[in-house]
Amino acid sequence: MQERETELLPFVPAADFAMRKSMHATLDVAAECLSAEELNIACDSHDKYDTTALIFAILYRSWGELEKVFHLDKLHKVGFARMRLVKPPRRPPGKFSEFLKSGELPALLQRFDAEQRDRHISELLQIIDLKDSQLVFIRRPHQKEHILADERVVHGFTPDAIVLDFRSEGVLLNVASHDNTASFDIANRIASAFYAQTLKYEDVTEISHQAQILRFLNLLRNDEARDLCLVELRVQNSPLHGAPVIDISNKDNLSIGPALAQLEQAFKWTLDDVSRIPRLKVLFNDKRVSMEIEPIGNGLSDERTFVLRYRDQSLTLGERQVFEELIERDHGIKVVSTEKHGARIRTS
């Protein structure tokens, strides 16, 4: 073993790198640069892949792809605000993916930085083509920070890792960042440059009626919602004296449906007003997923509309798609992320 120490040395930091990486992100990259036989070696009897083994194989076969793992890993750990262009124009003859790789983005970022007059420099890290999207990774100084180095305080900024996930030729956008103002401004500029006219993204809001939300809540309460279990619920203006807020939760991931039924029976009270239920948590794939019921407008009691949001960063990218499709198929509700333009800071 000692005679091969030099060859094995690079695998030491690789093992540390693998400890913090998503298996799903690693597998996406490994599938592109490893053979099926090599992939099978890293797979156990339960069809689970060993992330460290995959990282070692990528390092050995195509070490440059580890940067791609680094960036794709972020997609599984952050929430994305869902956006779309306001009045998207006719698409130009070129492809959006070709535009992103045409070399125009660094100059676009330089112009943006110059106009901000904050001396911050935006750095284009990588552009990655996926099956149905183009990912743009940008690093930009964000928050002031003091760092102790060599017994002195160094003034600087923590970086903002901006992720822009463009879809449908830039018409749709998923964005994750701490500085919403900078990230959305950059995205607007990219879309405007591609379409050669001033464009702007807006939040995607999928409207649901009160009857739809009530039906969903009742199915959860009665343990009749397929693949979902209600494990937590907040009730505002509760039937108790003084109308306090009540949080009902089961930390063992068991259904709180029976407890809700008992509460309703004791106080002759029902979940008939969605606006009194601001948030809840459901168990999906053994993960507690936070959901929010956001009221929209001021319609009459039977005409109220809402947006049902969920904390998407608690699920992997694949799980998010399954979760959204499940709720739309079974309950007729389109759910969107709790992340949106205007939030003060991204959750992490």
PDB file of N, CA and C in Angstrom, residues 162-253:
ATOM      1  N   ILE A 162     -25.648  32.144  -6.876  1.00  0.00           N
ATOM      2  CA  ILE A 162     -26.881  32.328  -7.645  1.00  0.00           C
ATOM      3  C   ILE A 162     -27.035  31.168  -8.628  1.00  0.00           C
ATOM      4  N   VAL A 163     -28.217  30.563  -8.623  1.00  0.00           N
ATOM      5  CA  VAL A 163     -28.531  29.489  -9.567  1.00  0.00           C
ATOM      6  C   VAL A 163     -29.736  29.930 -10.400  1.00  0.00           C
ATOM      7  N   LEU A 164     -29.544  30.021 -11.710  1.00  0.00           N
ATOM      8  CA  LEU A 164     -30.621  30.364 -12.627  1.00  0.00           C
ATOM      9  C   LEU A 164     -30.915  29.134 -13.485  1.00  0.00           C
ATOM     10  N   ASP A 165     -32.112  28.605 -13.341  1.00  0.00           N
ATOM     11  CA  ASP A 165     -32.528  27.399 -14.058  1.00  0.00           C
ATOM     12  C   ASP A 165     -33.546  27.818 -15.120  1.00  0.00           C
ATOM     13  N   PHE A 166     -33.065  28.020 -16.353  1.00  0.00           N
ATOM     14  CA  PHE A 166     -33.921  28.477 -17.448  1.00  0.00           C
ATOM     15  C   PHE A 166     -34.567  27.287 -18.146  1.00  0.00           C
ATOM     16  N   ARG A 167     -35.859  27.428 -18.466  1.00  0.00           N
ATOM     17  CA  ARG A 167     -36.595  26.379 -19.165  1.00  0.00           C
ATOM     18  C   ARG A 167     -37.437  26.983 -20.285  1.00  0.00           C
ATOM     19  N   SER A 168     -37.823  26.114 -21.225  1.00  0.00           N
ATOM     20  CA  SER A 168     -38.702  26.533 -22.334  1.00  0.00           C
ATOM     21  C   SER A 168     -38.160  27.770 -23.034  1.00  0.00           C
ATOM     22  N   GLU A 169     -36.874  27.693 -23.448  1.00  0.00           N
ATOM     23  CA  GLU A 169     -36.215  28.796 -24.162  1.00  0.00           C
ATOM     24  C   GLU A 169     -36.249  30.097 -23.363  1.00  0.00           C
ATOM     25  N   GLY A 170     -36.082  29.981 -22.041  1.00  0.00           N
ATOM     26  CA  GLY A 170     -36.009  31.162 -21.185  1.00  0.00           C
ATOM     27  C   GLY A 170     -37.348  31.728 -20.772  1.00  0.00           C
ATOM     28  N   VAL A 171     -38.446  31.149 -21.229  1.00  0.00           N
ATOM     29  CA  VAL A 171     -39.772  31.646 -20.837  1.00  0.00           C
ATOM     30  C   VAL A 171     -40.034  31.355 -19.364  1.00  0.00           C
ATOM     31  N   LEU A 172     -39.590  30.201 -18.885  1.00  0.00           N
ATOM     32  CA  LEU A 172     -39.748  29.823 -17.488  1.00  0.00           C
ATOM     33  C   LEU A 172     -38.396  29.874 -16.784  1.00  0.00           C
ATOM     34  N   LEU A 173     -38.416  30.190 -15.514  1.00  0.00           N
ATOM     35  CA  LEU A 173     -37.178  30.325 -14.753  1.00  0.00           C
ATOM     36  C   LEU A 173     -37.389  29.870 -13.322  1.00  0.00           C
ATOM     37  N   ASN A 174     -36.466  29.049 -12.829  1.00  0.00           N
ATOM     38  CA  ASN A 174     -36.364  28.741 -11.402  1.00  0.00           C
ATOM     39  C   ASN A 174     -35.096  29.422 -10.905  1.00  0.00           C
ATOM     40  N   VAL A 175     -35.198  30.181  -9.823  1.00  0.00           N
ATOM     41  CA  VAL A 175     -34.028  30.927  -9.357  1.00  0.00           C
ATOM     42  C   VAL A 175     -33.835  30.742  -7.861  1.00  0.00           C
ATOM     43  N   ALA A 176     -32.590  30.528  -7.470  1.00  0.00           N
ATOM     44  CA  ALA A 176     -32.224  30.406  -6.056  1.00  0.00           C
ATOM     45  C   ALA A 176     -31.079  31.372  -5.785  1.00  0.00           C
ATOM     46  N   SER A 177     -31.247  32.211  -4.776  1.00  0.00           N
ATOM     47  CA  SER A 177     -30.190  33.156  -4.409  1.00  0.00           C
ATOM     48  C   SER A 177     -30.530  33.784  -3.074  1.00  0.00           C
ATOM     49  N   HIS A 178     -29.542  34.413  -2.453  1.00  0.00           N
ATOM     50  CA  HIS A 178     -29.790  35.183  -1.237  1.00  0.00           C
ATOM     51  C   HIS A 178     -30.213  36.594  -1.592  1.00  0.00           C
ATOM     52  N   ASP A 179     -29.561  37.192  -2.583  1.00  0.00           N
ATOM     53  CA  ASP A 179     -29.867  38.562  -2.984  1.00  0.00           C
ATOM     54  C   ASP A 179     -30.865  38.523  -4.134  1.00  0.00           C
ATOM     55  N   ASN A 180     -32.145  38.594  -3.807  1.00  0.00           N
ATOM     56  CA  ASN A 180     -33.173  38.505  -4.835  1.00  0.00           C
ATOM     57  C   ASN A 180     -33.061  39.615  -5.868  1.00  0.00           C
ATOM     58  N   THR A 181     -32.723  40.822  -5.417  1.00  0.00           N
ATOM     59  CA  THR A 181     -32.659  41.949  -6.333  1.00  0.00           C
ATOM     60  C   THR A 181     -31.646  41.711  -7.439  1.00  0.00           C
ATOM     61  N   ALA A 182     -30.445  41.288  -7.073  1.00  0.00           N
ATOM     62  CA  ALA A 182     -29.396  41.056  -8.064  1.00  0.00           C
ATOM     63  C   ALA A 182     -29.725  39.885  -8.974  1.00  0.00           C
ATOM     64  N   SER A 183     -30.175  38.772  -8.398  1.00  0.00           N
ATOM     65  CA  SER A 183     -30.417  37.576  -9.204  1.00  0.00           C
ATOM     66  C   SER A 183     -31.538  37.791 -10.218  1.00  0.00           C
ATOM     67  N   PHE A 184     -32.616  38.447  -9.812  1.00  0.00           N
ATOM     68  CA  PHE A 184     -33.724  38.671 -10.744  1.00  0.00           C
ATOM     69  C   PHE A 184     -33.354  39.706 -11.808  1.00  0.00           C
ATOM     70  N   ASP A 185     -32.569  40.698 -11.422  1.00  0.00           N
ATOM     71  CA  ASP A 185     -32.128  41.700 -12.399  1.00  0.00           C
ATOM     72  C   ASP A 185     -31.241  41.046 -13.458  1.00  0.00           C
ATOM     73  N   ILE A 186     -30.336  40.166 -13.017  1.00  0.00           N
ATOM     74  CA  ILE A 186     -29.463  39.465 -13.966  1.00  0.00           C
ATOM     75  C   ILE A 186     -30.291  38.577 -14.893  1.00  0.00           C
ATOM     76  N   ALA A 187     -31.256  37.846 -14.327  1.00  0.00           N
ATOM     77  CA  ALA A 187     -32.108  36.978 -15.144  1.00  0.00           C
ATOM     78  C   ALA A 187     -32.890  37.794 -16.175  1.00  0.00           C
ATOM     79  N   ASN A 188     -33.430  38.928 -15.757  1.00  0.00           N
ATOM     80  CA  ASN A 188     -34.154  39.790 -16.693  1.00  0.00           C
ATOM     81  C   ASN A 188     -33.260  40.246 -17.834  1.00  0.00           C
ATOM     82  N   ARG A 189     -32.029  40.577 -17.519  1.00  0.00           N
ATOM     83  CA  ARG A 189     -31.094  41.048 -18.535  1.00  0.00           C
ATOM     84  C   ARG A 189     -30.726  39.930 -19.514  1.00  0.00           C
ATOM     85  N   ILE A 190     -30.576  38.718 -19.002  1.00  0.00           N
ATOM     86  CA  ILE A 190     -30.242  37.597 -19.880  1.00  0.00           C
ATOM     87  C   ILE A 190     -31.384  37.343 -20.857  1.00  0.00           C
ATOM     88  N   ALA A 191     -32.613  37.291 -20.345  1.00  0.00           N
ATOM     89  CA  ALA A 191     -33.774  37.069 -21.222  1.00  0.00           C
ATOM     90  C   ALA A 191     -33.931  38.216 -22.219  1.00  0.00           C
ATOM     91  N   SER A 192     -33.722  39.437 -21.768  1.00  0.00           N
ATOM     92  CA  SER A 192     -33.854  40.603 -22.653  1.00  0.00           C
ATOM     93  C   SER A 192     -32.821  40.574 -23.764  1.00  0.00           C
ATOM     94  N   ALA A 193     -31.597  40.145 -23.436  1.00  0.00           N
ATOM     95  CA  ALA A 193     -30.550  40.071 -24.452  1.00  0.00           C
ATOM     96  C   ALA A 193     -30.861  38.995 -25.485  1.00  0.00           C
ATOM     97  N   PHE A 194     -31.401  37.861 -25.050  1.00  0.00           N
ATOM     98  CA  PHE A 194     -31.728  36.777 -25.983  1.00  0.00           C
ATOM     99  C   PHE A 194     -32.866  37.169 -26.921  1.00  0.00           C
ATOM    100  N   TYR A 195     -33.905  37.797 -26.369  1.00  0.00           N
ATOM    101  CA  TYR A 195     -35.065  38.165 -27.175  1.00  0.00           C
ATOM    102  C   TYR A 195     -34.931  39.551 -27.815  1.00  0.00           C
ATOM    103  N   ALA A 196     -33.826  40.262 -27.507  1.00  0.00           N
ATOM    104  CA  ALA A 196     -33.550  41.581 -28.103  1.00  0.00           C
ATOM    105  C   ALA A 196     -34.649  42.597 -27.796  1.00  0.00           C
ATOM    106  N   GLN A 197     -35.200  42.534 -26.600  1.00  0.00           N
ATOM    107  CA  GLN A 197     -36.161  43.534 -26.138  1.00  0.00           C
ATOM    108  C   GLN A 197     -36.257  43.447 -24.628  1.00  0.00           C
ATOM    109  N   THR A 198     -36.691  44.529 -23.993  1.00  0.00           N
ATOM    110  CA  THR A 198     -36.750  44.575 -22.538  1.00  0.00           C
ATOM    111  C   THR A 198     -37.850  43.652 -22.014  1.00  0.00           C
ATOM    112  N   LEU A 199     -37.453  42.701 -21.186  1.00  0.00           N
ATOM    113  CA  LEU A 199     -38.392  41.731 -20.638  1.00  0.00           C
ATOM    114  C   LEU A 199     -38.215  41.631 -19.128  1.00  0.00           C
ATOM    115  N   LYS A 200     -39.206  41.051 -18.483  1.00  0.00           N
ATOM    116  CA  LYS A 200     -39.173  40.929 -17.026  1.00  0.00           C
ATOM    117  C   LYS A 200     -39.856  39.639 -16.597  1.00  0.00           C
ATOM    118  N   TYR A 201     -39.301  39.009 -15.558  1.00  0.00           N
ATOM    119  CA  TYR A 201     -39.905  37.808 -14.995  1.00  0.00           C
ATOM    120  C   TYR A 201     -40.855  38.184 -13.855  1.00  0.00           C
ATOM    121  N   GLU A 202     -41.876  37.363 -13.666  1.00  0.00           N
ATOM    122  CA  GLU A 202     -42.812  37.535 -12.564  1.00  0.00           C
ATOM    123  C   GLU A 202     -42.995  36.198 -11.850  1.00  0.00           C
ATOM    124  N   ASP A 203     -43.488  36.263 -10.594  1.00  0.00           N
ATOM    125  CA  ASP A 203     -43.732  35.041  -9.830  1.00  0.00           C
ATOM    126  C   ASP A 203     -44.819  34.193 -10.486  1.00  0.00           C
ATOM    127  N   VAL A 204     -44.638  32.888 -10.436  1.00  0.00           N
ATOM    128  CA  VAL A 204     -45.680  31.964 -10.873  1.00  0.00           C
ATOM    129  C   VAL A 204     -46.605  31.716  -9.674  1.00  0.00           C
ATOM    130  N   THR A 205     -47.865  32.029  -9.840  1.00  0.00           N
ATOM    131  CA  THR A 205     -48.848  31.771  -8.786  1.00  0.00           C
ATOM    132  C   THR A 205     -49.955  30.900  -9.367  1.00  0.00           C
ATOM    133  N   GLU A 206     -50.096  29.717  -8.826  1.00  0.00           N
ATOM    134  CA  GLU A 206     -51.128  28.784  -9.272  1.00  0.00           C
ATOM    135  C   GLU A 206     -52.315  28.904  -8.317  1.00  0.00           C
ATOM    136  N   ILE A 207     -53.407  29.478  -8.815  1.00  0.00           N
ATOM    137  CA  ILE A 207     -54.565  29.778  -7.974  1.00  0.00           C
ATOM    138  C   ILE A 207     -55.427  28.543  -7.732  1.00  0.00           C
ATOM    139  N   SER A 208     -55.821  28.355  -6.467  1.00  0.00           N
ATOM    140  CA  SER A 208     -56.754  27.299  -6.089  1.00  0.00           C
ATOM    141  C   SER A 208     -57.909  27.921  -5.324  1.00  0.00           C
ATOM    142  N   HIS A 209     -59.105  27.341  -5.469  1.00  0.00           N
ATOM    143  CA  HIS A 209     -60.283  27.840  -4.759  1.00  0.00           C
ATOM    144  C   HIS A 209     -60.387  27.192  -3.387  1.00  0.00           C
ATOM    145  N   GLN A 210     -61.138  27.859  -2.508  1.00  0.00           N
ATOM    146  CA  GLN A 210     -61.265  27.373  -1.141  1.00  0.00           C
ATOM    147  C   GLN A 210     -61.797  25.945  -1.093  1.00  0.00           C
ATOM    148  N   ALA A 211     -62.751  25.611  -1.960  1.00  0.00           N
ATOM    149  CA  ALA A 211     -63.318  24.260  -1.957  1.00  0.00           C
ATOM    150  C   ALA A 211     -62.249  23.211  -2.257  1.00  0.00           C
ATOM    151  N   GLN A 212     -61.300  23.528  -3.149  1.00  0.00           N
ATOM    152  CA  GLN A 212     -60.221  22.588  -3.466  1.00  0.00           C
ATOM    153  C   GLN A 212     -59.318  22.369  -2.260  1.00  0.00           C
ATOM    154  N   ILE A 213     -58.953  23.462  -1.587  1.00  0.00           N
ATOM    155  CA  ILE A 213     -58.072  23.359  -0.427  1.00  0.00           C
ATOM    156  C   ILE A 213     -58.780  22.601   0.708  1.00  0.00           C
ATOM    157  N   LEU A 214     -60.057  22.899   0.911  1.00  0.00           N
ATOM    158  CA  LEU A 214     -60.809  22.218   1.967  1.00  0.00           C
ATOM    159  C   LEU A 214     -60.889  20.716   1.715  1.00  0.00           C
ATOM    160  N   ARG A 215     -61.135  20.347   0.467  1.00  0.00           N
ATOM    161  CA  ARG A 215     -61.200  18.921   0.126  1.00  0.00           C
ATOM    162  C   ARG A 215     -59.852  18.258   0.417  1.00  0.00           C
ATOM    163  N   PHE A 216     -58.766  18.923   0.072  1.00  0.00           N
ATOM    164  CA  PHE A 216     -57.426  18.405   0.323  1.00  0.00           C
ATOM    165  C   PHE A 216     -57.197  18.224   1.828  1.00  0.00           C
ATOM    166  N   LEU A 217     -57.559  19.239   2.630  1.00  0.00           N
ATOM    167  CA  LEU A 217     -57.374  19.160   4.077  1.00  0.00           C
ATOM    168  C   LEU A 217     -58.217  18.046   4.693  1.00  0.00           C
ATOM    169  N   ASN A 218     -59.435  17.892   4.217  1.00  0.00           N
ATOM    170  CA  ASN A 218     -60.306  16.854   4.763  1.00  0.00           C
ATOM    171  C   ASN A 218     -59.785  15.456   4.454  1.00  0.00           C
ATOM    172  N   LEU A 219     -59.248  15.275   3.248  1.00  0.00           N
ATOM    173  CA  LEU A 219     -58.672  13.975   2.914  1.00  0.00           C
ATOM    174  C   LEU A 219     -57.452  13.685   3.787  1.00  0.00           C
ATOM    175  N   LEU A 220     -56.642  14.707   4.043  1.00  0.00           N
ATOM    176  CA  LEU A 220     -55.492  14.531   4.933  1.00  0.00           C
ATOM    177  C   LEU A 220     -55.950  14.189   6.344  1.00  0.00           C
ATOM    178  N   ARG A 221     -56.957  14.912   6.846  1.00  0.00           N
ATOM    179  CA  ARG A 221     -57.446  14.682   8.198  1.00  0.00           C
ATOM    180  C   ARG A 221     -57.995  13.270   8.356  1.00  0.00           C
ATOM    181  N   ASN A 222     -58.634  12.774   7.305  1.00  0.00           N
ATOM    182  CA  ASN A 222     -59.245  11.441   7.363  1.00  0.00           C
ATOM    183  C   ASN A 222     -58.295  10.329   6.916  1.00  0.00           C
ATOM    184  N   ASP A 223     -57.023  10.684   6.726  1.00  0.00           N
ATOM    185  CA  ASP A 223     -55.997   9.710   6.296  1.00  0.00           C
ATOM    186  C   ASP A 223     -56.385   9.036   4.984  1.00  0.00           C
ATOM    187  N   GLU A 224     -56.938   9.815   4.063  1.00  0.00           N
ATOM    188  CA  GLU A 224     -57.375   9.289   2.777  1.00  0.00           C
ATOM    189  C   GLU A 224     -56.592   9.872   1.614  1.00  0.00           C
ATOM    190  N   ALA A 225     -55.542  10.639   1.909  1.00  0.00           N
ATOM    191  CA  ALA A 225     -54.714  11.227   0.852  1.00  0.00           C
ATOM    192  C   ALA A 225     -53.572  10.263   0.529  1.00  0.00           C
ATOM    193  N   ARG A 226     -53.552   9.746  -0.665  1.00  0.00           N
ATOM    194  CA  ARG A 226     -52.579   8.727  -1.057  1.00  0.00           C
ATOM    195  C   ARG A 226     -51.142   9.234  -0.930  1.00  0.00           C
ATOM    196  N   ASP A 227     -50.309   8.436  -0.256  1.00  0.00           N
ATOM    197  CA  ASP A 227     -48.869   8.700  -0.091  1.00  0.00           C
ATOM    198  C   ASP A 227     -48.566   9.949   0.733  1.00  0.00           C
ATOM    199  N   LEU A 228     -49.574  10.510   1.400  1.00  0.00           N
ATOM    200  CA  LEU A 228     -49.373  11.689   2.240  1.00  0.00           C
ATOM    201  C   LEU A 228     -49.985  11.438   3.616  1.00  0.00           C
ATOM    202  N   CYS A 229     -49.313  11.952   4.643  1.00  0.00           N
ATOM    203  CA  CYS A 229     -49.820  11.821   6.013  1.00  0.00           C
ATOM    204  C   CYS A 229     -49.697  13.180   6.692  1.00  0.00           C
ATOM    205  N   LEU A 230     -50.797  13.668   7.254  1.00  0.00           N
ATOM    206  CA  LEU A 230     -50.792  14.959   7.949  1.00  0.00           C
ATOM    207  C   LEU A 230     -50.143  14.798   9.313  1.00  0.00           C
ATOM    208  N   VAL A 231     -49.002  15.479   9.535  1.00  0.00           N
ATOM    209  CA  VAL A 231     -48.276  15.318  10.796  1.00  0.00           C
ATOM    210  C   VAL A 231     -48.206  16.608  11.606  1.00  0.00           C
ATOM    211  N   GLU A 232     -48.642  17.726  11.019  1.00  0.00           N
ATOM    212  CA  GLU A 232     -48.587  18.993  11.757  1.00  0.00           C
ATOM    213  C   GLU A 232     -49.565  19.986  11.133  1.00  0.00           C
ATOM    214  N   LEU A 233     -50.185  20.812  11.983  1.00  0.00           N
ATOM    215  CA  LEU A 233     -51.148  21.792  11.499  1.00  0.00           C
ATOM    216  C   LEU A 233     -51.179  22.975  12.457  1.00  0.00           C
ATOM    217  N   ARG A 234     -51.247  24.176  11.901  1.00  0.00           N
ATOM    218  CA  ARG A 234     -51.423  25.377  12.732  1.00  0.00           C
ATOM    219  C   ARG A 234     -52.826  25.922  12.519  1.00  0.00           C
ATOM    220  N   VAL A 235     -53.506  26.232  13.618  1.00  0.00           N
ATOM    221  CA  VAL A 235     -54.858  26.789  13.565  1.00  0.00           C
ATOM    222  C   VAL A 235     -54.840  28.180  14.191  1.00  0.00           C
ATOM    223  N   GLN A 236     -55.224  29.188  13.412  1.00  0.00           N
ATOM    224  CA  GLN A 236     -55.355  30.545  13.939  1.00  0.00           C
ATOM    225  C   GLN A 236     -56.798  30.775  14.385  1.00  0.00           C
ATOM    226  N   ASN A 237     -56.993  31.684  15.339  1.00  0.00           N
ATOM    227  CA  ASN A 237     -58.339  31.972  15.852  1.00  0.00           C
ATOM    228  C   ASN A 237     -59.041  30.676  16.247  1.00  0.00           C
ATOM    229  N   SER A 238     -58.378  29.908  17.085  1.00  0.00           N
ATOM    230  CA  SER A 238     -58.894  28.600  17.488  1.00  0.00           C
ATOM    231  C   SER A 238     -60.172  28.744  18.323  1.00  0.00           C
ATOM    232  N   PRO A 239     -60.907  27.657  18.513  1.00  0.00           N
ATOM    233  CA  PRO A 239     -62.147  27.722  19.302  1.00  0.00           C
ATOM    234  C   PRO A 239     -61.918  27.837  20.798  1.00  0.00           C
ATOM    235  N   LEU A 240     -60.680  27.814  21.263  1.00  0.00           N
ATOM    236  CA  LEU A 240     -60.398  27.950  22.685  1.00  0.00           C
ATOM    237  C   LEU A 240     -60.628  29.386  23.141  1.00  0.00           C
ATOM    238  N   HIS A 241     -60.792  29.580  24.444  1.00  0.00           N
ATOM    239  CA  HIS A 241     -61.034  30.910  25.009  1.00  0.00           C
ATOM    240  C   HIS A 241     -59.892  31.858  24.652  1.00  0.00           C
ATOM    241  N   GLY A 242     -60.233  33.003  24.126  1.00  0.00           N
ATOM    242  CA  GLY A 242     -59.230  33.970  23.701  1.00  0.00           C
ATOM    243  C   GLY A 242     -58.722  33.740  22.291  1.00  0.00           C
ATOM    244  N   ALA A 243     -59.208  32.707  21.625  1.00  0.00           N
ATOM    245  CA  ALA A 243     -58.859  32.378  20.239  1.00  0.00           C
ATOM    246  C   ALA A 243     -57.347  32.328  20.003  1.00  0.00           C
ATOM    247  N   PRO A 244     -56.602  31.579  20.844  1.00  0.00           N
ATOM    248  CA  PRO A 244     -55.147  31.507  20.627  1.00  0.00           C
ATOM    249  C   PRO A 244     -54.799  30.655  19.409  1.00  0.00           C
ATOM    250  N   VAL A 245     -53.558  30.770  18.985  1.00  0.00           N
ATOM    251  CA  VAL A 245     -53.039  29.922  17.906  1.00  0.00           C
ATOM    252  C   VAL A 245     -52.727  28.548  18.481  1.00  0.00           C
ATOM    253  N   ILE A 246     -53.120  27.491  17.777  1.00  0.00           N
ATOM    254  CA  ILE A 246     -52.846  26.122  18.216  1.00  0.00           C
ATOM    255  C   ILE A 246     -51.963  25.435  17.181  1.00  0.00           C
ATOM    256  N   ASP A 247     -50.877  24.847  17.644  1.00  0.00           N
ATOM    257  CA  ASP A 247     -50.023  24.027  16.795  1.00  0.00           C
ATOM    258  C   ASP A 247     -50.199  22.569  17.218  1.00  0.00           C
ATOM    259  N   ILE A 248     -50.711  21.751  16.307  1.00  0.00           N
ATOM    260  CA  ILE A 248     -50.896  20.327  16.570  1.00  0.00           C
ATOM    261  C   ILE A 248     -49.844  19.573  15.775  1.00  0.00           C
ATOM    262  N   SER A 249     -49.022  18.789  16.472  1.00  0.00           N
ATOM    263  CA  SER A 249     -47.905  18.141  15.784  1.00  0.00           C
ATOM    264  C   SER A 249     -47.633  16.772  16.380  1.00  0.00           C
ATOM    265  N   ASN A 250     -47.179  15.861  15.547  1.00  0.00           N
ATOM    266  CA  ASN A 250     -46.741  14.542  16.003  1.00  0.00           C
ATOM    267  C   ASN A 250     -45.302  14.338  15.546  1.00  0.00           C
ATOM    268  N   LYS A 251     -44.385  14.374  16.484  1.00  0.00           N
ATOM    269  CA  LYS A 251     -42.964  14.269  16.155  1.00  0.00           C
ATOM    270  C   LYS A 251     -42.563  12.866  15.701  1.00  0.00           C
ATOM    271  N   ASP A 252     -43.435  11.882  15.948  1.00  0.00           N
ATOM    272  CA  ASP A 252     -43.147  10.504  15.535  1.00  0.00           C
ATOM    273  C   ASP A 252     -43.667  10.211  14.129  1.00  0.00           C
ATOM    274  N   ASN A 253     -44.065  11.270  13.421  1.00  0.00           N
ATOM    275  CA  ASN A 253     -44.549  11.147  12.031  1.00  0.00           C
ATOM    276  C   ASN A 253     -45.816  10.310  11.925  1.00  0.00           C
TER     277      ASN A 253
END
